[in-house]
CSV table of C-alpha atoms and ligand atoms in Angstrom, one decimal:
chain,number,residue,atom,x,y,z
A,281,MET,CA,17.7,-8.5,-3.9
A,282,THR,CA,16.8,-11.1,-0.9
A,283,LEU,CA,13.1,-11.2,-1.5
A,284,THR,CA,10.0,-12.2,-3.9
A,285,ILE,CA,7.1,-10.7,-3.5
A,286,HIS,CA,4.2,-11.6,-5.4
A,287,ILE,CA,0.5,-9.4,-5.8
A,288,ILE,CA,-2.3,-10.9,-4.9
A,289,ASP,CA,-5.1,-9.4,-7.4
A,290,MET,CA,-8.1,-9.3,-4.7
A,291,LEU,CA,-9.8,-6.9,-6.8
A,292,HIS,CA,-13.5,-8.4,-6.5
A,293,ILE,CA,-13.1,-6.4,-2.3
A,294,GLU,CA,-12.8,-3.5,-2.9
A,295,ASP,CA,-10.2,-3.2,-5.3
A,296,ASN,CA,-7.9,-5.1,-3.2
A,297,TYR,CA,-4.2,-5.7,-3.6
A,298,SER,CA,-2.8,-8.0,-0.7
A,299,PHE,CA,0.5,-9.4,-1.3
A,300,VAL,CA,3.1,-12.9,-0.5
A,301,LEU,CA,6.4,-12.1,0.1
A,302,ARG,CA,9.8,-14.8,1.0
A,303,ASP,CA,12.8,-13.9,2.9
A,304,GLU,CA,15.1,-16.7,0.3
A,305,ALA,CA,17.6,-16.3,2.5
A,306,SER,CA,15.5,-17.4,5.7
A,307,ARG,CA,12.6,-18.9,3.8
A,308,LYS,CA,9.8,-17.1,5.4
A,309,VAL,CA,6.7,-16.0,3.8
A,310,ALA,CA,4.3,-12.8,5.0
A,311,VAL,CA,1.2,-11.8,3.6
A,312,ILE,CA,0.5,-8.3,3.2
A,313,ASP,CA,-2.9,-7.2,4.1
A,314,PRO,CA,-5.5,-9.7,3.5
A,315,PRO,CA,-9.1,-9.1,2.4
A,316,GLU,CA,-10.0,-12.6,2.7
A,317,ALA,CA,-8.0,-16.2,3.5
A,318,LYS,CA,-9.2,-17.9,-0.1
A,319,GLY,CA,-7.0,-15.2,-2.8
A,320,VAL,CA,-4.0,-15.7,-0.2
A,321,LEU,CA,-3.6,-19.0,0.8
A,322,GLU,CA,-5.2,-19.9,-3.4
A,323,ALA,CA,-1.5,-18.4,-4.0
A,324,LEU,CA,0.6,-19.7,-1.1
A,325,ALA,CA,-0.4,-23.3,-2.4
A,326,HIS,CA,0.3,-22.1,-5.6
A,327,GLU,CA,4.0,-21.3,-4.5
A,328,GLY,CA,4.6,-24.1,-2.3
A,329,TRP,CA,4.8,-21.6,0.5
A,330,GLN,CA,4.3,-21.4,4.3
A,331,LEU,CA,2.8,-18.9,6.2
A,332,ASP,CA,4.8,-17.9,9.5
A,333,TYR,CA,3.4,-14.1,9.6
A,334,ILE,CA,0.3,-12.0,8.6
A,335,LEU,CA,1.2,-8.0,8.3
A,336,ASN,CA,-1.2,-5.8,8.6
A,337,THR,CA,-0.9,-1.3,7.8
A,338,HIS,CA,-3.8,-0.8,8.9
A,339,HIS,CA,-7.0,-1.8,10.7
A,340,HIS,CA,-10.2,-1.9,8.3
A,341,TRP,CA,-11.9,-4.8,7.1
A,342,ASP,CA,-10.9,-4.9,3.7
A,343,HIS,CA,-7.4,-5.2,4.9
A,344,VAL,CA,-7.3,-7.8,8.0
A,345,ASN,CA,-10.7,-9.6,7.1
A,346,GLY,CA,-8.3,-12.7,5.7
A,347,ASN,CA,-7.0,-12.7,9.8
A,348,ILE,CA,-8.0,-14.7,11.6
A,349,LYS,CA,-9.4,-17.2,9.0
A,350,LEU,CA,-5.3,-17.6,7.8
A,351,LYS,CA,-4.6,-17.9,11.0
A,352,VAL,CA,-6.2,-21.3,11.3
A,353,ALA,CA,-5.5,-22.4,8.4
A,354,THR,CA,-1.5,-21.8,9.1
A,355,GLY,CA,-0.5,-21.1,12.2
A,356,ALA,CA,0.3,-17.7,11.6
A,357,GLN,CA,1.1,-14.7,13.2
A,358,VAL,CA,-0.7,-11.5,12.8
A,359,VAL,CA,1.9,-8.4,12.9
A,360,GLY,CA,0.8,-5.0,13.3
A,361,ASN,CA,1.2,-1.5,15.3
A,362,ALA,CA,0.5,-2.1,19.4
A,363,ALA,CA,-1.3,1.3,19.2
A,364,ASP,CA,-4.3,-0.6,17.3
A,365,ALA,CA,-4.2,-3.9,19.3
A,366,HIS,CA,-7.5,-3.5,20.1
A,367,ARG,CA,-8.3,-3.8,16.5
A,368,ILE,CA,-6.8,-5.5,14.9
A,369,PRO,CA,-8.4,-9.4,14.5
A,370,GLY,CA,-6.1,-11.8,16.0
A,371,ILE,CA,-3.0,-9.7,16.8
A,372,ASP,CA,0.1,-11.7,17.5
A,373,ILE,CA,3.0,-9.4,17.8
A,374,LYS,CA,2.8,-6.2,18.8
A,375,LEU,CA,5.2,-3.4,16.6
A,376,GLN,CA,5.9,0.1,18.3
A,377,VAL,CA,6.9,2.9,15.8
A,378,GLY,CA,10.2,2.9,14.3
A,379,GLU,CA,10.8,-0.8,16.1
A,380,ALA,CA,12.5,-3.6,12.8
A,381,PHE,CA,10.3,-6.1,12.2
A,382,ALA,CA,12.4,-9.7,10.7
A,383,LEU,CA,11.0,-11.5,8.0
A,384,GLY,CA,13.8,-14.0,8.6
A,385,GLU,CA,17.3,-12.2,7.1
A,386,SER,CA,14.9,-9.5,5.1
A,387,VAL,CA,15.0,-6.2,7.6
A,388,ALA,CA,11.4,-3.6,7.5
A,389,GLU,CA,11.5,-0.6,9.6
A,390,ILE,CA,8.2,0.0,10.8
A,391,ILE,CA,7.3,3.8,9.8
A,392,ALA,CA,4.1,5.5,11.3
A,393,ILE,CA,2.0,6.6,8.1
A,394,SER,CA,-1.4,8.6,10.2
A,395,GLY,CA,-3.9,10.5,8.3
A,396,HIS,CA,-5.4,7.3,6.4
A,397,THR,CA,-6.8,6.0,10.0
A,398,ILE,CA,-4.7,6.8,13.0
A,399,GLY,CA,-1.8,4.6,13.7
A,400,HIS,CA,-1.9,3.4,10.6
A,401,ILE,CA,1.9,1.8,9.9
A,402,ALA,CA,4.7,1.1,6.8
A,403,TYR,CA,6.2,-1.9,6.3
A,404,TYR,CA,9.9,-0.9,4.9
A,405,PHE,CA,12.4,-3.2,4.1
A,406,THR,CA,15.2,-1.3,3.4
A,407,ALA,CA,17.5,-3.8,2.3
A,408,ASP,CA,15.2,-4.3,-1.1
A,409,LYS,CA,14.1,-0.7,-1.0
A,410,ALA,CA,10.2,-2.3,-1.2
A,411,VAL,CA,7.4,-0.7,1.3
A,412,PHE,CA,4.2,-1.6,2.0
A,413,CYS,CA,2.0,1.5,2.6
A,414,GLY,CA,-1.5,0.4,3.3
A,415,ASP,CA,-3.8,2.9,2.0
A,416,THR,CA,-2.0,5.8,2.3
A,417,LEU,CA,-0.5,6.4,-1.1
A,418,PHE,CA,-1.8,5.8,-4.8
A,419,PRO,CA,0.0,5.9,-7.8
A,420,MET,CA,-1.0,9.5,-8.5
A,421,GLY,CA,-3.6,9.9,-5.9
A,422,CYS,CA,-3.7,8.8,-2.0
A,423,GLY,CA,-5.9,7.5,0.7
A,424,ARG,CA,-9.0,9.3,1.7
A,425,LEU,CA,-9.0,10.7,5.6
A,426,PHE,CA,-10.6,8.9,8.0
A,427,GLU,CA,-9.2,9.5,11.1
A,428,GLY,CA,-6.5,12.3,10.6
A,429,THR,CA,-6.1,15.5,9.0
A,430,PRO,CA,-4.2,16.8,6.0
A,431,GLU,CA,-1.0,17.9,8.3
A,432,GLN,CA,-0.6,14.4,9.2
A,433,MET,CA,-1.4,13.0,6.3
A,434,VAL,CA,1.2,16.0,4.2
A,435,VAL,CA,3.9,14.3,6.6
A,436,SER,CA,3.2,11.3,6.2
A,437,ILE,CA,2.9,10.7,2.8
A,438,GLY,CA,6.6,13.4,2.8
A,439,LYS,CA,8.2,10.2,5.3
A,440,LEU,CA,7.4,7.7,2.0
A,441,MET,CA,8.7,10.6,-0.5
A,442,ALA,CA,12.6,10.6,1.5
A,443,LEU,CA,12.8,7.1,0.6
A,444,PRO,CA,15.2,6.6,-1.8
A,445,ASP,CA,14.0,7.8,-5.5
A,446,ASP,CA,13.7,3.8,-6.8
A,447,THR,CA,11.9,2.4,-3.8
A,448,ARG,CA,9.2,0.3,-4.9
A,449,ILE,CA,5.3,1.2,-3.2
A,450,TYR,CA,3.3,-1.6,-3.1
A,451,CYS,CA,0.0,-0.1,-2.9
A,452,GLY,CA,-3.2,-1.7,-0.9
A,453,HIS,CA,-5.7,-0.6,-4.1
A,454,GLU,CA,-5.8,-0.9,-7.6
A,455,TYR,CA,-6.9,2.8,-8.2
A,456,ALA,CA,-4.5,4.4,-10.8
A,457,LEU,CA,-7.1,5.1,-13.8
A,458,SER,CA,-9.1,7.3,-11.6
A,459,ASN,CA,-6.6,8.7,-9.5
A,460,ALA,CA,-5.0,9.6,-12.7
A,461,LYS,CA,-8.1,11.0,-14.5
A,462,PHE,CA,-8.3,13.4,-11.4
A,463,ALA,CA,-4.7,14.1,-11.5
A,464,LEU,CA,-4.7,15.7,-15.2
A,465,SER,CA,-7.7,16.9,-14.0
A,466,VAL,CA,-5.3,19.7,-11.6
A,467,ASP,CA,-2.5,19.3,-13.2
A,468,SER,CA,-3.1,19.2,-16.8
A,469,ASN,CA,0.2,20.5,-18.7
A,470,ASN,CA,2.5,18.0,-16.9
A,471,LYS,CA,3.8,16.2,-19.5
A,472,ASP,CA,5.0,13.3,-17.5
A,473,LEU,CA,1.5,12.4,-16.0
A,474,GLN,CA,0.1,12.8,-19.4
A,475,GLU,CA,2.6,10.1,-20.3
A,476,ARG,CA,1.5,8.1,-16.6
A,477,MET,CA,-2.0,8.1,-18.5
A,478,ARG,CA,-1.2,5.7,-21.2
A,479,GLN,CA,1.0,3.3,-19.7
A,480,VAL,CA,-2.0,3.0,-16.6
A,481,GLN,CA,-4.8,2.5,-19.4
A,482,GLU,CA,-2.7,0.6,-21.6
A,483,LEU,CA,-2.5,-1.4,-18.4
A,484,ARG,CA,-6.2,-2.0,-17.0
A,485,ASN,CA,-6.4,-2.8,-20.1
A,486,ILE,CA,-4.9,-5.6,-20.3
A,487,GLY,CA,-5.5,-6.7,-16.7
A,488,GLU,CA,-2.1,-5.7,-15.2
A,489,PRO,CA,-1.6,-3.9,-12.2
A,490,THR,CA,-0.7,-0.3,-11.5
A,491,VAL,CA,1.4,-0.7,-8.6
A,492,PRO,CA,3.9,-1.1,-7.1
A,493,THR,CA,4.9,2.3,-8.2
A,494,THR,CA,7.7,4.3,-7.1
A,495,VAL,CA,9.0,7.8,-5.2
A,496,ALA,CA,10.4,8.4,-8.5
A,497,ASP,CA,7.5,8.2,-10.5
A,498,GLU,CA,5.1,9.9,-7.3
A,499,LYS,CA,6.9,12.8,-7.7
A,500,ARG,CA,6.5,13.5,-11.1
A,501,THR,CA,2.7,12.7,-11.5
A,502,ASN,CA,1.5,12.6,-7.4
A,503,PRO,CA,-0.9,15.9,-7.1
A,504,PHE,CA,-1.1,15.1,-3.4
A,505,VAL,CA,3.1,14.6,-3.5
A,506,ARG,CA,3.3,17.8,-5.5
A,507,ALA,CA,2.0,19.6,-3.3
A,508,GLY,CA,5.0,19.3,-0.9
A,509,SER,CA,4.8,20.7,2.3
A,510,ASP,CA,1.4,23.0,1.5
A,511,VAL,CA,-1.1,21.8,4.2
A,512,GLU,CA,-3.3,23.9,2.5
A,513,ARG,CA,-3.0,23.1,-1.6
A,514,PHE,CA,-2.4,19.4,-0.1
A,515,ALA,CA,-6.4,20.1,1.7
A,516,GLN,CA,-7.5,21.4,-1.1
A,517,LEU,CA,-6.6,18.6,-3.4
A,518,ARG,CA,-8.2,16.4,-1.2
A,519,ALA,CA,-12.3,18.2,-1.3
A,520,LEU,CA,-12.0,18.2,-5.2
A,521,LYS,CA,-11.1,14.2,-5.0
A,522,ASN,CA,-14.2,13.6,-3.0
A,523,ASP,CA,-16.0,15.1,-4.9
A,524,PHE,CA,-14.5,14.4,-8.1
A,525,ARG,CA,-16.3,12.5,-10.5
A,526,GLY,CA,-14.2,11.2,-13.6
B,895,ZN,ZN1,-7.9,1.5,4.8
B,896,FE,FE1,-8.4,-0.2,1.5
């Protein structure tokens, strides 16, 4: 593996996670979706890393609010979807979907995953089988549809699930516990899901993240994934989840 990835706990902001990663061959460093600068700068100082890029998956404030401060503090370049350039603060490198982004020798495919927002992208580092998917998919859940349609979200989730089963999925929030409660409410006989609920509870009890998840784990336990290409079922689940109080 050529990437070292650290999770930055920013749970004090909307239960967010940010990530810092370094390509070991070139020592190029990136941060994914910084909600603020402070925690990122602390993590970089702790590792002794210098920031080269700020990668955004989508424009929501809890994913881009640290862009400008980090850019000023480190000289890093802001990277995002060209289609979202008007709403990504400080954007320098405007990516086209389907294009590749090189963090040194680690190359990420840019995958279009609209649904949570239009213009949402994922960064899939192919050699490491690590994908950063922002607010599209979470352990046992998926993002709310702020801008996109159920059809778009089903297609986007399908793209993530088409990646290799052992792909690690890095998500933008710690939502696993409430997602697991909802998932059990609609898929109560799923043994893998029951077991996963226990694992998630154990992790959260000791303050450990449930991220990253994997493609294989989501296929077994995520009701939104298990709806497959059934858009109606997906939309029904999404509506139920929006009103769910676990
Ligand atoms: Zn969002
Ligand atoms: Fe978010």
